[in-house]
Amino acid sequence: HNSMKCCPGINVDGFMKSFAKVLRRACYGSPSNFWAPIMLPILALLPSSQHQLQFLNSLSNGKIAAVGTADTIAIVSAAAECSMYLLICTNKSDERKVEDEDVYKDSAQDISQTFLDSLSFYLSVSEGSTALFAAKEHLASVLSRGLFKLNNLSIDRNRCLFLEVRDWFWDKGIITALNATEDFELSGSRKITKLVRWMTSEKSRKEVDRVVLDDAMSFESTLRSFFWQSMLPVCQDSPSLEVLLLLQSIFYFTGIQHVFDSQHETKMISSTSCEAFCREVIIPLLSKPATSSKGKTWVTTMFNLFFFILNEIKDNINIGSIWEYYIDEVSSGSDLHTLFLGVSVLTSEWEELIESLHCHAFDQLATTVANDTEDRIQNPNDTNQIQDTESSFLRLCVGLDSSKKLMLVSSNVIQPWKDLTISSAYDYGYQGLCQRHVLLEVLFSLSEIHPSLIKPEDKMSLIKRAWYEGGASFYFVTSSVAFDESLCKNLVILGSTILKQQLNDEQDRGSIKANDIDSWCHRWAERASRLIELQQKYFAIAAAPLKTVGLEDLDVWRRAIEDGTESQQRDILFLCFVNLMKKIPIATRMDFFPVFSLLVHMLIVFAHDFKTERCDICLELFGGLDINRDAVISCLMPMVDFVSGRLESAEGSDDAVRCAVVVYDWLVGLILPKFIPNDVSQRSDDLEQTNISEGDIIWYVADTTRKNAPRVKATVKKVHRDDFPNLYFTIQFEESAKLTLKQTIASRLKKRQVDKNSALSNGVHEMTALLEERTITNVVKKYLDSPIDELKDVVAEILNISVSYFGFQGKQGIGTVRFQAIQAISKLDQEVITALSSENLDSIILERSLQSLSTALGHGILTVESHFNTSIMNYDGKSVLDALKRKVDGDDLSSFFRGIKSFSLCSAFITWIGVSVSSLMTIDNAAFLWELLDSLSSVLIEEDADGVASTCTNLLVMSRALKEMNRAMVSTKDVPKTETIASEQLCASNIIKLFIKSDTEQSSQQNSTEQVLPSWYLPLKDYIIAELEENSSVIQYGARTNTEGLLRSLNSPVKQWLAFHILQVSACSGCILFSIDQVELSEGTTNMLNFWQDGLVDEEAIEIEEDALNTAQWLPTDLMSFAESWDSTSGHNETIFIADLLRWYLCIDFLDSAGGANMQNRAHMTSYFGKTGAVTTLFELVLPFIQFKKHDRSSLFQCVSISSSESLTSNIESLCKTIMFRTIESMPTLCKMWWNDECPLALKSPVMKFVEAIVAPETLRRELNRMDKSSDLGEMVVRGNCISREISATYVQDECNISVMIRVPHSFPLRNVEVDCRKTLGVSEKRWRYWSLQIMRMLNGQDGSILDALLLWKQNVDKEFDGVEPCPVCYSVLCPKTHAMPNLECKTCNNRFHSSCLYKWFNSSGKNQCVLCQQPWSGTKVS
């Protein structure tokens, strides 16, 4: 070293030459991290400056030959360390030659440039992968240490080489390196920031205290110049987060005063001052509306920079003016989120500035934010929701979330906030706010830390509003430590007053709109539940909860009763009570059960529109009947007393007593079943084994040895007939939560649950006896003779309830309760007889008397209908019937009642017949009763045409009467049907007319909202079902005489189901509608026929006309018009869509019925339907509703069963599947043509699978059943199998056994059947081929059934054996469509053809030549 004493004999120049070459080659690929760290020690040991410079240049150039980026970074780091060593080492003249110093001085700038190249490389190197992170961090630390050392060299250290180039280095060299950085705003800024921060931390760690003169060059001065030249332009144009972090680092390193206090030439801002930089750069960036979109980190960094500058200003006046300037800018357009982030930074990191930032502008801004928050709260329909930002901002404004609790706003702001939140102008109406109230929460929290600002009365007002509005603010307030028992007590008192006032203030309630009642009551219940919750939480012994909220006030309920059933107050009380109970936990709900006197009034109020649905809801809220049976029993006597009291005050005509009767009937019905006399009970409960069918719901008796043994609800799964006539059954029922199958006999199966009349407890029997006596003594006996008709109606209703539920089975004889009840009914009966016997018949008196008698006998205007009152009371209505006969005195009944001109009297007579027919029906009276009912209903129809009375009421009483008449006819044996059938049919026709004329609009509205069926629906449905089971000819007559009206009724969602089934009776009857002479085509059909015939030859035109005329004989005119005009637009309306599907279903039924009568009809009608295009329309409509993944045919027809409980609207998919099945089954050829030509490609496979899984198996099964029942096959023997899908037919003709085998494919009718006749012995191949073609043509191309094909084949065989040759076109003797013989003969070859077949051949071939001889046609027609 130097003198080479340590290394004698070494040639330094040769060593350096070889070593420099190795360095330039980067050690020939050796990993740099192994050898780069020792480069500085080697450099220091070199003996001369020339060798050191050679070494440094070779090392620096070696980065070019480096293998990878990591090796390059390691070489650059070594070069930076070596260059730094050469720049900062002190020259010693005694150890270094003068010429070396000159070399160093000349090379100082080159050495500095090597360091700057290392810096440039660091700033430009890409981010790369995490594997390079350590290498880059090492390079950054080397550069940072070097810059730090260069920056802190003493000015008087004149022997340092760096001092030779210091001014150039700081003024130009490093500035050039920094400005040359690529992607400055992102990676470049990030790397420079890292260097500056490291230097700042080193400066702080080593506590360097060096005074830098203004004109001295240093890194501080470089950064200052870099700021003004390069960073300021970037800052003014939306700088990136990386640039902001760099700017922040520069300010921290240099000190803000060093940047701004010195003069610098710039046109970017008005002056080189902190104030100008804040106003012209920082504040505009923070005030932009899109500032918050840059992210939280960017905004907080910008605010930290802002507050750092403000903190360095040290002048409170300037600080305040700058802050106020920023607030003014914010108020004019910035979003609140940005300001909130700034205030968060201020309160968390710069609390020392808070005192200096108080200003009027910020107070105004805080008030504006509070106003906006309140505006959104008071307008629930506003789409702008309260943001958490507003809450946090307001809390920061009053210092709630800062460590020192310093307020940013002055105390003057608090009073406007309080006025805004708790002022007298606040609306305590029914707006019912439930959103979070930010300002309220802030003020309540402020009351805890600054009680002087929020007075106790203000605090109570805040609590009151929080309770009223609810939501999160209420729970925020009540869960606070400041909310104590005293505040809770005051709130309960105040809230109770408000709730009671709202229930009692008639003026306020009257201002509620009808469509707002539900919402108002829901919010009232929420407030009440919050009040009760607080009461139960803070007070161990709480007052009655209902009393607290005002619902235990009996006067409230009494006023609602007096207001009538149309009163809005009834709805309000019910909804308030129900909504409140739903918010109370079920476990504690019984604590709210009202006392019995209150409960009676509540139930009467709940009997809305004289219905008890609301009462049921009330009962279920408290756990149902099982839990509240004793309470229900306890209400019965008070209810009777209520009715008695109202009758005594002559107020029986008001709605209150009627509601009480309805509720009384409901209460009794909860405890007792309808009483059934023992003989009727036993007779009506047993099941005949022959009447039990699969799917029936019955009751199974496990232990027949016990009287009134428990019964289990079960379903009949299978009827076993292998021991006929002794049948047994497989039933399914639930046992121990599992479904169990069991075989049993008919004697163990019952129609209904066990008769509870004899299973009641002694307590209930005692209660029943007391009620019998109380109702008869205090109500019936006392007020039955009232001259007020309305009072008499109420008494009759009470008598009906007593008879139908209690049965009066106690003591009998004069003076007993039963005797008094019988006397009461006898008195009503006698009034009717007296009115009938009067010489001048008063229809009004007779009507009222009949109505009261009918009500007492079980009609039930307000109560549940009863069927056994006449049997219980041994009522014999023959006296009334005899009086009527005497009054009519042989005149025509219809003329008699028309002469009275009282349609309501006719309705009253029908009602009386319905309740008393069980005692009137005898062999002698049957015909008269049916004639009487026919006459009365005929008059009612005329009355309805005049619009005098309600059709729905007449329909209800007529339905009940017909149902009871049929029941009485079944009980009365040996009544000749011939004597009554005509009247029965007329009655059926009349009730169907009433059904058609019923109010469809009202029914539709009910059905569309609550799915509530009209009162006549179920009785009419029961009557129709009973008639269909007993004698469908009655309904058939009514359907045929009212077809047009029934088809219109299909458009009513309520009536369409019954209308469809009535029409279906006619459709399936097999009876022709019109003879050919009676057929008149409608104008629409005529126009369509002309359109279809246009351009056809005469024979084809005649054939199409025959199709239409034949169809018109079987299909109603309206259905023909429907098929001709049906299009896919009907799918837009659900009701019309379902109606159209049902119309099409009826078309199919009419088609099958006509085809069953004569197979020619099927050919004509399918040809007609093919012309209409209805099949295509059907598939377009139904396919979107069908999920083809489900293939279950077990319940295929359940959706169109009259006993189905599901509505068509909820079961559209099943209806579509069923109709699609029926269409494919009845019109196979038309459906196959659609599938081949028009079916969308995406649906071909699903439709095929649907046919294979459902249509083909079920069609074959139904076809085999029809063939088993057919009597037209004669001697033909037909056998079939659903598994093999083969049908064989054998026919004997002239001692020749003729056989045919039909193979039905799995996808029939989409794939053709195969026919094989080859097993027939003695028949030529040509003939059996003809026969095969006949059957295949019939099945594959003529829409014929297998039965039709076999019958036609049989007829053809017979004709052929008679010597008739088949038609060469269709290979059949008889035309498949018209069954005509071949009637056109070719003059050339003498072969005969069917005319229709020949013309089709002409059209398809395009030639007018004979089929066989190919000569021009010149045939003649033969007979």
PDB file of N, CA and C in Angstrom, residues 138-169:
ATOM      1  N   HIS A 138     -31.159  -1.908  -0.019  1.00  0.00           N
ATOM      2  CA  HIS A 138     -29.745  -1.666   0.274  1.00  0.00           C
ATOM      3  C   HIS A 138     -29.223  -0.491  -0.549  1.00  0.00           C
ATOM      4  N   LEU A 139     -29.575  -0.435  -1.824  1.00  0.00           N
ATOM      5  CA  LEU A 139     -29.162   0.678  -2.663  1.00  0.00           C
ATOM      6  C   LEU A 139     -29.711   2.000  -2.132  1.00  0.00           C
ATOM      7  N   ALA A 140     -30.985   2.004  -1.706  1.00  0.00           N
ATOM      8  CA  ALA A 140     -31.589   3.221  -1.167  1.00  0.00           C
ATOM      9  C   ALA A 140     -30.878   3.688   0.087  1.00  0.00           C
ATOM     10  N   SER A 141     -30.510   2.752   0.957  1.00  0.00           N
ATOM     11  CA  SER A 141     -29.799   3.138   2.181  1.00  0.00           C
ATOM     12  C   SER A 141     -28.415   3.688   1.863  1.00  0.00           C
ATOM     13  N   VAL A 142     -27.724   3.095   0.885  1.00  0.00           N
ATOM     14  CA  VAL A 142     -26.404   3.599   0.474  1.00  0.00           C
ATOM     15  C   VAL A 142     -26.525   5.035  -0.038  1.00  0.00           C
ATOM     16  N   LEU A 143     -27.490   5.274  -0.902  1.00  0.00           N
ATOM     17  CA  LEU A 143     -27.679   6.609  -1.460  1.00  0.00           C
ATOM     18  C   LEU A 143     -28.081   7.607  -0.387  1.00  0.00           C
ATOM     19  N   SER A 144     -28.982   7.180   0.516  1.00  0.00           N
ATOM     20  CA  SER A 144     -29.433   8.085   1.579  1.00  0.00           C
ATOM     21  C   SER A 144     -28.285   8.461   2.498  1.00  0.00           C
ATOM     22  N   ARG A 145     -27.473   7.485   2.892  1.00  0.00           N
ATOM     23  CA  ARG A 145     -26.321   7.786   3.748  1.00  0.00           C
ATOM     24  C   ARG A 145     -25.344   8.715   3.026  1.00  0.00           C
ATOM     25  N   GLY A 146     -25.134   8.439   1.749  1.00  0.00           N
ATOM     26  CA  GLY A 146     -24.218   9.299   1.006  1.00  0.00           C
ATOM     27  C   GLY A 146     -24.711  10.721   0.907  1.00  0.00           C
ATOM     28  N   LEU A 147     -25.974  10.909   0.563  1.00  0.00           N
ATOM     29  CA  LEU A 147     -26.534  12.258   0.482  1.00  0.00           C
ATOM     30  C   LEU A 147     -26.498  12.956   1.831  1.00  0.00           C
ATOM     31  N   PHE A 148     -26.782  12.195   2.894  1.00  0.00           N
ATOM     32  CA  PHE A 148     -26.786  12.778   4.236  1.00  0.00           C
ATOM     33  C   PHE A 148     -25.390  13.264   4.598  1.00  0.00           C
ATOM     34  N   LYS A 149     -24.392  12.441   4.289  1.00  0.00           N
ATOM     35  CA  LYS A 149     -23.020  12.824   4.608  1.00  0.00           C
ATOM     36  C   LYS A 149     -22.595  14.024   3.768  1.00  0.00           C
ATOM     37  N   LEU A 150     -22.920  14.037   2.503  1.00  0.00           N
ATOM     38  CA  LEU A 150     -22.571  15.166   1.662  1.00  0.00           C
ATOM     39  C   LEU A 150     -23.240  16.443   2.127  1.00  0.00           C
ATOM     40  N   ASN A 151     -24.484  16.312   2.595  1.00  0.00           N
ATOM     41  CA  ASN A 151     -25.252  17.484   3.035  1.00  0.00           C
ATOM     42  C   ASN A 151     -24.705  18.057   4.328  1.00  0.00           C
ATOM     43  N   ASN A 152     -24.021  17.245   5.121  1.00  0.00           N
ATOM     44  CA  ASN A 152     -23.599  17.684   6.448  1.00  0.00           C
ATOM     45  C   ASN A 152     -22.092  17.911   6.537  1.00  0.00           C
ATOM     46  N   LEU A 153     -21.410  17.979   5.400  1.00  0.00           N
ATOM     47  CA  LEU A 153     -19.983  18.312   5.430  1.00  0.00           C
ATOM     48  C   LEU A 153     -19.794  19.740   5.945  1.00  0.00           C
ATOM     49  N   SER A 154     -18.844  19.928   6.789  1.00  0.00           N
ATOM     50  CA  SER A 154     -18.577  21.271   7.318  1.00  0.00           C
ATOM     51  C   SER A 154     -18.010  22.161   6.223  1.00  0.00           C
ATOM     52  N   ILE A 155     -18.380  23.395   6.303  1.00  0.00           N
ATOM     53  CA  ILE A 155     -17.932  24.339   5.286  1.00  0.00           C
ATOM     54  C   ILE A 155     -16.408  24.539   5.340  1.00  0.00           C
ATOM     55  N   ASP A 156     -15.862  24.438   6.565  1.00  0.00           N
ATOM     56  CA  ASP A 156     -14.420  24.672   6.698  1.00  0.00           C
ATOM     57  C   ASP A 156     -13.583  23.426   6.433  1.00  0.00           C
ATOM     58  N   ARG A 157     -14.226  22.351   5.969  1.00  0.00           N
ATOM     59  CA  ARG A 157     -13.460  21.134   5.675  1.00  0.00           C
ATOM     60  C   ARG A 157     -12.932  21.250   4.246  1.00  0.00           C
ATOM     61  N   ASN A 158     -11.899  22.110   4.072  1.00  0.00           N
ATOM     62  CA  ASN A 158     -11.458  22.442   2.743  1.00  0.00           C
ATOM     63  C   ASN A 158     -10.604  21.382   2.080  1.00  0.00           C
ATOM     64  N   ARG A 159     -10.228  20.333   2.795  1.00  0.00           N
ATOM     65  CA  ARG A 159      -9.422  19.294   2.202  1.00  0.00           C
ATOM     66  C   ARG A 159     -10.283  18.218   1.566  1.00  0.00           C
ATOM     67  N   CYS A 160     -11.658  18.304   1.645  1.00  0.00           N
ATOM     68  CA  CYS A 160     -12.580  17.281   1.072  1.00  0.00           C
ATOM     69  C   CYS A 160     -12.753  17.528  -0.423  1.00  0.00           C
ATOM     70  N   LEU A 161     -12.636  16.449  -1.225  1.00  0.00           N
ATOM     71  CA  LEU A 161     -12.749  16.561  -2.671  1.00  0.00           C
ATOM     72  C   LEU A 161     -14.127  17.070  -3.104  1.00  0.00           C
ATOM     73  N   PHE A 162     -15.173  16.723  -2.313  1.00  0.00           N
ATOM     74  CA  PHE A 162     -16.543  17.118  -2.679  1.00  0.00           C
ATOM     75  C   PHE A 162     -16.716  18.628  -2.740  1.00  0.00           C
ATOM     76  N   LEU A 163     -15.859  19.328  -1.905  1.00  0.00           N
ATOM     77  CA  LEU A 163     -15.997  20.778  -1.888  1.00  0.00           C
ATOM     78  C   LEU A 163     -15.624  21.392  -3.230  1.00  0.00           C
ATOM     79  N   GLU A 164     -14.867  20.633  -4.040  1.00  0.00           N
ATOM     80  CA  GLU A 164     -14.498  21.138  -5.341  1.00  0.00           C
ATOM     81  C   GLU A 164     -15.700  21.201  -6.305  1.00  0.00           C
ATOM     82  N   VAL A 165     -16.684  20.332  -6.070  1.00  0.00           N
ATOM     83  CA  VAL A 165     -17.834  20.266  -6.997  1.00  0.00           C
ATOM     84  C   VAL A 165     -19.163  20.467  -6.278  1.00  0.00           C
ATOM     85  N   ARG A 166     -19.078  20.970  -5.031  1.00  0.00           N
ATOM     86  CA  ARG A 166     -20.304  21.081  -4.230  1.00  0.00           C
ATOM     87  C   ARG A 166     -21.360  21.927  -4.914  1.00  0.00           C
ATOM     88  N   ASP A 167     -20.979  23.100  -5.364  1.00  0.00           N
ATOM     89  CA  ASP A 167     -21.993  23.977  -5.961  1.00  0.00           C
ATOM     90  C   ASP A 167     -22.610  23.344  -7.210  1.00  0.00           C
ATOM     91  N   TRP A 168     -21.787  22.788  -8.036  1.00  0.00           N
ATOM     92  CA  TRP A 168     -22.339  22.110  -9.232  1.00  0.00           C
ATOM     93  C   TRP A 168     -23.226  20.930  -8.853  1.00  0.00           C
ATOM     94  N   PHE A 169     -22.798  20.185  -7.858  1.00  0.00           N
ATOM     95  CA  PHE A 169     -23.538  18.976  -7.448  1.00  0.00           C
ATOM     96  C   PHE A 169     -24.953  19.324  -6.980  1.00  0.00           C
TER      97      PHE A 169
END
